[in-house]
PDB file of C-alpha atoms in Angstrom:
ATOM      1  CA  GLY A   1     -15.184 -23.189  58.672  1.00 57.00           C
ATOM      2  CA  GLN A   2     -16.673 -24.387  55.407  1.00 57.00           C
ATOM      3  CA  GLN A   3     -20.180 -23.147  54.806  1.00 85.00           C
ATOM      4  CA  VAL A   4     -22.857 -23.695  52.241  1.00 92.00           C
ATOM      5  CA  MET A   5     -25.420 -20.921  52.097  1.00 94.00           C
ATOM      6  CA  GLN A   6     -28.766 -21.329  50.431  1.00 96.00           C
ATOM      7  CA  ILE A   7     -31.347 -18.692  49.541  1.00 96.00           C
ATOM      8  CA  PRO A   8     -34.153 -17.976  49.844  1.00 96.00           C
ATOM      9  CA  GLN A   9     -35.112 -19.721  53.053  1.00 95.00           C
ATOM     10  CA  TYR A  10     -38.796 -19.765  52.062  1.00 96.00           C
ATOM     11  CA  GLN A  11     -40.618 -19.360  48.784  1.00 97.00           C
ATOM     12  CA  HIS A  12     -44.347 -19.336  48.218  1.00 97.00           C
ATOM     13  CA  VAL A  13     -45.617 -19.438  44.650  1.00 97.00           C
ATOM     14  CA  GLN A  14     -48.835 -19.881  42.755  1.00 97.00           C
ATOM     15  CA  GLU A  15     -49.132 -23.198  40.993  1.00 97.00           C
ATOM     16  CA  GLY A  16     -47.723 -22.802  37.523  1.00 97.00           C
ATOM     17  CA  GLU A  17     -45.142 -20.182  38.486  1.00 98.00           C
ATOM     18  CA  ASP A  18     -41.427 -20.859  38.293  1.00 98.00           C
ATOM     19  CA  PHE A  19     -39.160 -21.344  41.316  1.00 97.00           C
ATOM     20  CA  THR A  20     -35.414 -21.001  41.806  1.00 98.00           C
ATOM     21  CA  THR A  21     -33.156 -21.689  44.771  1.00 98.00           C
ATOM     22  CA  TYR A  22     -29.504 -20.700  44.937  1.00 98.00           C
ATOM     23  CA  CYS A  23     -26.593 -22.266  46.720  1.00 97.00           C
ATOM     24  CA  ASN A  24     -23.175 -20.723  47.460  1.00 97.00           C
ATOM     25  CA  SER A  25     -20.114 -22.243  49.038  1.00 94.00           C
ATOM     26  CA  SER A  26     -17.221 -20.450  50.690  1.00 90.00           C
ATOM     27  CA  THR A  27     -14.845 -23.058  49.252  1.00 89.00           C
ATOM     28  CA  THR A  28     -14.494 -24.958  45.998  1.00 91.00           C
ATOM     29  CA  LEU A  29     -16.540 -28.125  45.911  1.00 91.00           C
ATOM     30  CA  SER A  30     -15.722 -31.531  44.526  1.00 88.00           C
ATOM     31  CA  ASN A  31     -19.340 -31.930  43.544  1.00 90.00           C
ATOM     32  CA  ILE A  32     -22.765 -30.767  44.600  1.00 93.00           C
ATOM     33  CA  GLN A  33     -25.803 -32.867  45.297  1.00 94.00           C
ATOM     34  CA  TRP A  34     -29.426 -31.778  45.505  1.00 97.00           C
ATOM     35  CA  TYR A  35     -32.045 -33.337  47.731  1.00 97.00           C
ATOM     36  CA  LYS A  36     -35.763 -32.915  48.261  1.00 97.00           C
ATOM     37  CA  GLN A  37     -37.363 -33.461  51.632  1.00 96.00           C
ATOM     38  CA  ARG A  38     -41.102 -33.650  52.045  1.00 95.00           C
ATOM     39  CA  PRO A  39     -42.624 -32.605  55.380  1.00 90.00           C
ATOM     40  CA  GLY A  40     -42.010 -35.411  57.866  1.00 88.00           C
ATOM     41  CA  GLY A  41     -39.777 -37.225  55.406  1.00 92.00           C
ATOM     42  CA  HIS A  42     -36.101 -37.718  54.790  1.00 93.00           C
ATOM     43  CA  PRO A  43     -33.817 -36.170  52.158  1.00 95.00           C
ATOM     44  CA  VAL A  44     -34.271 -37.884  48.814  1.00 95.00           C
ATOM     45  CA  PHE A  45     -31.470 -37.655  46.297  1.00 94.00           C
ATOM     46  CA  LEU A  46     -32.307 -35.727  43.137  1.00 96.00           C
ATOM     47  CA  ILE A  47     -29.085 -35.218  41.238  1.00 95.00           C
ATOM     48  CA  GLN A  48     -25.333 -34.824  41.433  1.00 93.00           C
ATOM     49  CA  LEU A  49     -23.286 -32.261  39.505  1.00 94.00           C
ATOM     50  CA  VAL A  50     -19.575 -32.784  39.123  1.00 91.00           C
ATOM     51  CA  LYS A  51     -18.183 -30.732  36.266  1.00 94.00           C
ATOM     52  CA  SER A  52     -17.562 -27.008  36.201  1.00 95.00           C
ATOM     53  CA  GLY A  53     -20.429 -25.266  34.387  1.00 97.00           C
ATOM     54  CA  GLU A  54     -22.486 -28.440  34.224  1.00 97.00           C
ATOM     55  CA  VAL A  55     -26.216 -28.197  33.493  1.00 98.00           C
ATOM     56  CA  LYS A  56     -28.579 -31.122  33.970  1.00 98.00           C
ATOM     57  CA  LYS A  57     -32.302 -31.383  33.436  1.00 97.00           C
ATOM     58  CA  GLN A  58     -34.916 -33.648  34.931  1.00 96.00           C
ATOM     59  CA  LYS A  59     -38.272 -32.896  33.311  1.00 96.00           C
ATOM     60  CA  ARG A  60     -39.226 -29.482  34.752  1.00 98.00           C
ATOM     61  CA  LEU A  61     -36.122 -29.249  36.979  1.00 98.00           C
ATOM     62  CA  THR A  62     -32.895 -27.643  35.766  1.00 98.00           C
ATOM     63  CA  PHE A  63     -29.715 -27.849  37.837  1.00 98.00           C
ATOM     64  CA  GLN A  64     -26.587 -25.789  37.256  1.00 98.00           C
ATOM     65  CA  PHE A  65     -23.090 -25.924  38.720  1.00 97.00           C
ATOM     66  CA  GLY A  66     -21.037 -22.753  38.524  1.00 97.00           C
ATOM     67  CA  GLU A  67     -17.815 -22.374  36.588  1.00 96.00           C
ATOM     68  CA  ALA A  68     -15.811 -21.947  39.782  1.00 95.00           C
ATOM     69  CA  LYS A  69     -17.580 -24.912  41.400  1.00 94.00           C
ATOM     70  CA  LYS A  70     -18.660 -22.713  44.280  1.00 95.00           C
ATOM     71  CA  ASN A  71     -22.286 -22.121  43.438  1.00 96.00           C
ATOM     72  CA  SER A  72     -25.282 -23.949  42.106  1.00 98.00           C
ATOM     73  CA  SER A  73     -28.943 -23.420  41.361  1.00 98.00           C
ATOM     74  CA  LEU A  74     -32.121 -25.414  40.978  1.00 98.00           C
ATOM     75  CA  HIS A  75     -34.886 -24.041  38.802  1.00 98.00           C
ATOM     76  CA  ILE A  76     -38.354 -25.548  38.563  1.00 98.00           C
ATOM     77  CA  THR A  77     -40.512 -24.523  35.634  1.00 98.00           C
ATOM     78  CA  ALA A  78     -44.282 -24.358  36.026  1.00 98.00           C
ATOM     79  CA  THR A  79     -44.500 -25.647  39.582  1.00 98.00           C
ATOM     80  CA  GLN A  80     -47.031 -28.282  40.545  1.00 97.00           C
ATOM     81  CA  THR A  81     -48.411 -29.112  43.984  1.00 96.00           C
ATOM     82  CA  THR A  82     -46.262 -32.238  44.026  1.00 96.00           C
ATOM     83  CA  ASP A  83     -43.179 -29.992  44.077  1.00 97.00           C
ATOM     84  CA  VAL A  84     -43.934 -28.906  47.650  1.00 97.00           C
ATOM     85  CA  GLY A  85     -41.103 -29.609  50.057  1.00 97.00           C
ATOM     86  CA  THR A  86     -37.707 -28.367  51.155  1.00 97.00           C
ATOM     87  CA  TYR A  87     -34.892 -28.425  48.639  1.00 98.00           C
ATOM     88  CA  PHE A  88     -31.369 -28.807  49.962  1.00 97.00           C
ATOM     89  CA  CYS A  89     -28.088 -28.399  48.206  1.00 97.00           C
ATOM     90  CA  ALA A  90     -25.161 -30.263  49.692  1.00 94.00           C
ATOM     91  CA  GLY A  91     -21.559 -29.770  48.701  1.00 92.00           C
ATOM     92  CA  LEU A  92     -18.879 -32.411  48.851  1.00 85.00           C
ATOM     93  CA  LEU A  93     -15.691 -30.712  49.981  1.00 78.00           C
ATOM     94  CA  ILE A  94     -12.707 -30.947  47.693  1.00 70.00           C
ATOM     95  CA  GLN A  95     -10.256 -30.982  50.555  1.00 60.00           C
ATOM     96  CA  GLY A  96     -10.268 -33.087  53.653  1.00 56.00           C
ATOM     97  CA  ALA A  97     -12.862 -35.598  54.664  1.00 59.00           C
ATOM     98  CA  GLN A  98     -15.523 -36.860  52.311  1.00 71.00           C
ATOM     99  CA  LYS A  99     -18.567 -35.344  53.929  1.00 79.00           C
ATOM    100  CA  LEU A 100     -21.542 -33.485  52.544  1.00 86.00           C
ATOM    101  CA  VAL A 101     -22.099 -29.988  53.904  1.00 90.00           C
ATOM    102  CA  PHE A 102     -25.743 -29.035  53.604  1.00 93.00           C
ATOM    103  CA  GLY A 103     -27.297 -25.669  53.018  1.00 93.00           C
ATOM    104  CA  GLN A 104     -30.200 -24.631  55.223  1.00 93.00           C
ATOM    105  CA  GLY A 105     -32.673 -25.501  52.511  1.00 95.00           C
ATOM    106  CA  THR A 106     -35.402 -23.613  50.691  1.00 97.00           C
ATOM    107  CA  ARG A 107     -38.896 -24.489  51.746  1.00 97.00           C
ATOM    108  CA  LEU A 108     -41.275 -24.311  48.801  1.00 97.00           C
ATOM    109  CA  THR A 109     -45.008 -23.967  49.331  1.00 97.00           C
ATOM    110  CA  ILE A 110     -47.497 -23.735  46.490  1.00 96.00           C
ATOM    111  CA  ASN A 111     -50.920 -22.161  46.271  1.00 92.00           C
ATOM    112  CA  PRO A 112     -53.077 -24.359  44.031  1.00 89.00           C
TER     113      PRO A 112
ATOM    114  CA  ASP B   1     -31.516 -52.318  46.279  1.00 50.00           C
ATOM    115  CA  THR B   2     -33.341 -52.292  49.590  1.00 65.00           C
ATOM    116  CA  GLY B   3     -32.265 -48.784  50.532  1.00 92.00           C
ATOM    117  CA  VAL B   4     -30.811 -47.562  53.798  1.00 96.00           C
ATOM    118  CA  SER B   5     -32.727 -48.968  56.737  1.00 96.00           C
ATOM    119  CA  GLN B   6     -32.877 -47.374  60.177  1.00 97.00           C
ATOM    120  CA  ASN B   7     -34.482 -48.434  63.401  1.00 97.00           C
ATOM    121  CA  PRO B   8     -36.174 -47.612  65.568  1.00 97.00           C
ATOM    122  CA  ARG B   9     -37.986 -44.988  63.541  1.00 96.00           C
ATOM    123  CA  HIS B  10     -39.150 -43.183  66.657  1.00 97.00           C
ATOM    124  CA  LYS B  11     -37.832 -43.171  70.190  1.00 97.00           C
ATOM    125  CA  ILE B  12     -39.094 -41.281  73.211  1.00 98.00           C
ATOM    126  CA  THR B  13     -36.800 -41.436  76.195  1.00 98.00           C
ATOM    127  CA  LYS B  14     -36.387 -39.774  79.540  1.00 97.00           C
ATOM    128  CA  ARG B  15     -33.509 -37.421  80.096  1.00 97.00           C
ATOM    129  CA  GLY B  16     -30.480 -39.276  81.356  1.00 97.00           C
ATOM    130  CA  GLN B  17     -31.292 -42.558  79.642  1.00 98.00           C
ATOM    131  CA  ASN B  18     -29.148 -44.134  76.953  1.00 98.00           C
ATOM    132  CA  VAL B  19     -30.445 -44.779  73.449  1.00 98.00           C
ATOM    133  CA  THR B  20     -29.060 -46.710  70.508  1.00 98.00           C
ATOM    134  CA  PHE B  21     -29.967 -46.436  66.843  1.00 98.00           C
ATOM    135  CA  ARG B  22     -29.119 -48.949  64.178  1.00 98.00           C
ATOM    136  CA  CYS B  23     -28.438 -48.372  60.499  1.00 98.00           C
ATOM    137  CA  ASP B  24     -28.212 -50.943  57.721  1.00 97.00           C
ATOM    138  CA  PRO B  25     -26.704 -49.328  54.632  1.00 96.00           C
ATOM    139  CA  ILE B  26     -27.315 -50.244  51.028  1.00 94.00           C
ATOM    140  CA  SER B  27     -25.493 -53.509  50.502  1.00 91.00           C
ATOM    141  CA  GLU B  28     -21.991 -53.144  49.033  1.00 87.00           C
ATOM    142  CA  HIS B  29     -21.831 -49.456  50.017  1.00 91.00           C
ATOM    143  CA  ASN B  30     -18.480 -48.956  51.710  1.00 91.00           C
ATOM    144  CA  ARG B  31     -19.164 -45.550  53.244  1.00 92.00           C
ATOM    145  CA  LEU B  32     -21.665 -44.888  56.005  1.00 95.00           C
ATOM    146  CA  TYR B  33     -22.581 -41.524  57.459  1.00 95.00           C
ATOM    147  CA  TRP B  34     -24.510 -40.240  60.436  1.00 96.00           C
ATOM    148  CA  TYR B  35     -26.200 -36.853  60.309  1.00 96.00           C
ATOM    149  CA  ARG B  36     -28.462 -35.015  62.716  1.00 96.00           C
ATOM    150  CA  GLN B  37     -31.334 -32.774  61.652  1.00 96.00           C
ATOM    151  CA  THR B  38     -33.452 -30.441  63.745  1.00 94.00           C
ATOM    152  CA  LEU B  39     -36.631 -28.721  62.600  1.00 89.00           C
ATOM    153  CA  GLY B  40     -36.063 -26.085  59.954  1.00 87.00           C
ATOM    154  CA  GLN B  41     -32.401 -26.912  59.496  1.00 91.00           C
ATOM    155  CA  GLY B  42     -30.374 -28.886  57.030  1.00 92.00           C
ATOM    156  CA  PRO B  43     -28.731 -32.126  58.112  1.00 94.00           C
ATOM    157  CA  GLU B  44     -25.521 -31.656  60.104  1.00 93.00           C
ATOM    158  CA  PHE B  45     -22.651 -34.085  59.693  1.00 92.00           C
ATOM    159  CA  LEU B  46     -21.773 -36.162  62.743  1.00 94.00           C
ATOM    160  CA  THR B  47     -19.402 -38.878  61.608  1.00 94.00           C
ATOM    161  CA  TYR B  48     -18.565 -41.245  58.788  1.00 91.00           C
ATOM    162  CA  PHE B  49     -17.024 -44.643  58.238  1.00 94.00           C
ATOM    163  CA  GLN B  50     -15.210 -46.154  55.343  1.00 92.00           C
ATOM    164  CA  ASN B  51     -15.713 -49.847  55.802  1.00 92.00           C
ATOM    165  CA  GLU B  52     -15.149 -50.382  59.538  1.00 92.00           C
ATOM    166  CA  ALA B  53     -12.847 -47.393  60.042  1.00 92.00           C
ATOM    167  CA  GLN B  54     -14.310 -44.230  61.536  1.00 92.00           C
ATOM    168  CA  LEU B  55     -12.547 -41.542  59.524  1.00 89.00           C
ATOM    169  CA  GLU B  56     -14.011 -38.350  60.881  1.00 87.00           C
ATOM    170  CA  LYS B  57     -16.042 -37.144  63.817  1.00 89.00           C
ATOM    171  CA  SER B  58     -17.662 -33.739  63.995  1.00 89.00           C
ATOM    172  CA  ARG B  59     -17.158 -31.501  66.982  1.00 85.00           C
ATOM    173  CA  LEU B  60     -20.933 -31.815  67.350  1.00 79.00           C
ATOM    174  CA  LEU B  61     -20.307 -35.376  68.477  1.00 83.00           C
ATOM    175  CA  SER B  62     -19.702 -34.945  72.190  1.00 86.00           C
ATOM    176  CA  ASP B  63     -18.210 -37.701  74.309  1.00 91.00           C
ATOM    177  CA  ARG B  64     -21.752 -38.879  75.087  1.00 95.00           C
ATOM    178  CA  PHE B  65     -22.073 -39.992  71.470  1.00 96.00           C
ATOM    179  CA  SER B  66     -20.388 -43.055  70.077  1.00 95.00           C
ATOM    180  CA  ALA B  67     -20.736 -44.732  66.717  1.00 96.00           C
ATOM    181  CA  GLU B  68     -19.502 -48.108  65.603  1.00 96.00           C
ATOM    182  CA  ARG B  69     -19.415 -50.151  62.438  1.00 96.00           C
ATOM    183  CA  PRO B  70     -17.739 -53.304  63.660  1.00 90.00           C
ATOM    184  CA  LYS B  71     -17.793 -55.426  60.526  1.00 87.00           C
ATOM    185  CA  GLY B  72     -18.062 -52.719  57.931  1.00 85.00           C
ATOM    186  CA  SER B  73     -21.746 -53.407  57.373  1.00 91.00           C
ATOM    187  CA  PHE B  74     -24.388 -52.095  59.804  1.00 96.00           C
ATOM    188  CA  SER B  75     -23.656 -49.285  62.221  1.00 97.00           C
ATOM    189  CA  THR B  76     -24.931 -48.203  65.612  1.00 98.00           C
ATOM    190  CA  LEU B  77     -25.109 -44.732  67.113  1.00 97.00           C
ATOM    191  CA  GLU B  78     -25.367 -44.621  70.888  1.00 97.00           C
ATOM    192  CA  ILE B  79     -26.202 -41.561  72.922  1.00 97.00           C
ATOM    193  CA  GLN B  80     -25.474 -41.815  76.621  1.00 97.00           C
ATOM    194  CA  ARG B  81     -27.104 -39.716  79.339  1.00 97.00           C
ATOM    195  CA  THR B  82     -29.476 -38.083  76.878  1.00 97.00           C
ATOM    196  CA  GLU B  83     -30.310 -34.400  77.190  1.00 96.00           C
ATOM    197  CA  GLN B  84     -33.276 -32.489  75.827  1.00 95.00           C
ATOM    198  CA  GLY B  85     -30.998 -30.843  73.284  1.00 95.00           C
ATOM    199  CA  ASP B  86     -30.378 -34.248  71.754  1.00 96.00           C
ATOM    200  CA  SER B  87     -33.955 -34.312  70.445  1.00 97.00           C
ATOM    201  CA  ALA B  88     -33.628 -34.456  66.662  1.00 96.00           C
ATOM    202  CA  MET B  89     -33.851 -36.749  63.697  1.00 97.00           C
ATOM    203  CA  TYR B  90     -30.773 -38.909  63.289  1.00 98.00           C
ATOM    204  CA  LEU B  91     -30.149 -39.732  59.678  1.00 97.00           C
ATOM    205  CA  CYS B  92     -27.971 -42.486  58.361  1.00 97.00           C
ATOM    206  CA  ALA B  93     -26.684 -42.473  54.805  1.00 95.00           C
ATOM    207  CA  SER B  94     -24.435 -44.603  52.676  1.00 94.00           C
ATOM    208  CA  SER B  95     -22.471 -44.321  49.483  1.00 90.00           C
ATOM    209  CA  LEU B  96     -20.178 -46.235  47.189  1.00 86.00           C
ATOM    210  CA  THR B  97     -17.008 -44.434  46.247  1.00 77.00           C
ATOM    211  CA  ARG B  98     -16.855 -46.073  42.831  1.00 65.00           C
ATOM    212  CA  ARG B  99     -20.117 -44.358  41.883  1.00 58.00           C
ATOM    213  CA  GLY B 100     -19.098 -40.764  42.497  1.00 63.00           C
ATOM    214  CA  ASN B 101     -20.006 -40.896  46.147  1.00 73.00           C
ATOM    215  CA  THR B 102     -23.687 -40.141  45.704  1.00 83.00           C
ATOM    216  CA  ILE B 103     -25.086 -40.301  49.204  1.00 88.00           C
ATOM    217  CA  TYR B 104     -28.431 -41.987  49.907  1.00 92.00           C
ATOM    218  CA  PHE B 105     -30.299 -41.371  53.128  1.00 94.00           C
ATOM    219  CA  GLY B 106     -32.423 -43.620  55.272  1.00 96.00           C
ATOM    220  CA  GLU B 107     -35.789 -42.524  56.620  1.00 95.00           C
ATOM    221  CA  GLY B 108     -34.258 -41.357  59.874  1.00 96.00           C
ATOM    222  CA  SER B 109     -34.743 -42.088  63.551  1.00 97.00           C
ATOM    223  CA  TRP B 110     -36.662 -39.483  65.480  1.00 96.00           C
ATOM    224  CA  LEU B 111     -35.487 -38.979  69.051  1.00 98.00           C
ATOM    225  CA  THR B 112     -37.530 -37.102  71.624  1.00 97.00           C
ATOM    226  CA  VAL B 113     -35.984 -36.598  75.043  1.00 97.00           C
ATOM    227  CA  VAL B 114     -38.504 -35.650  77.727  1.00 96.00           C
TER     228      VAL B 114
END
């Protein structure tokens, strides 16, 4: 079946270091959405990428969507303690039902 | 925009009991989704509605689970004869197809089956 794989599963960094999480789909995606979930919280929408090769920035966060619309990445520059949480990518399938398929998430912890 | 609202936020129930969760989507959102999330995992799709029509159900949704959206607004998710394996957070989300189908989640309903 359709799968969205996300790596790494965990990442621990020193405050100020950069962080990247990668997302790969076995099938072409209509779009990809990124969410952040704080411990004990719910997924909060960050951004949506739709176009092949699209790059979007939100302050220290940079999101990319691959040319083949099968992979994506989130890069955080100079992490801060407020960045702690689990980052999920979620792909909207191009075929079939309109449902988001989530990756397993990357849990980011930061040493202040 | 009041966001997606879910209740109850927490439910502890004995095995074998029935539970029902309610979701109120963002007003005017025509699509409503139910997901389930267990610790350390990403949300797993259960089912979704477009207006009042239930368009897809995951194989995860056994016959003990039923979801309704009778008037195309709020939705309920009922779990009958709960089992310990049903313990999870049940997330509701909604979206508006005109706006690229960005999906917004509620705060979730935590279920613990003892």
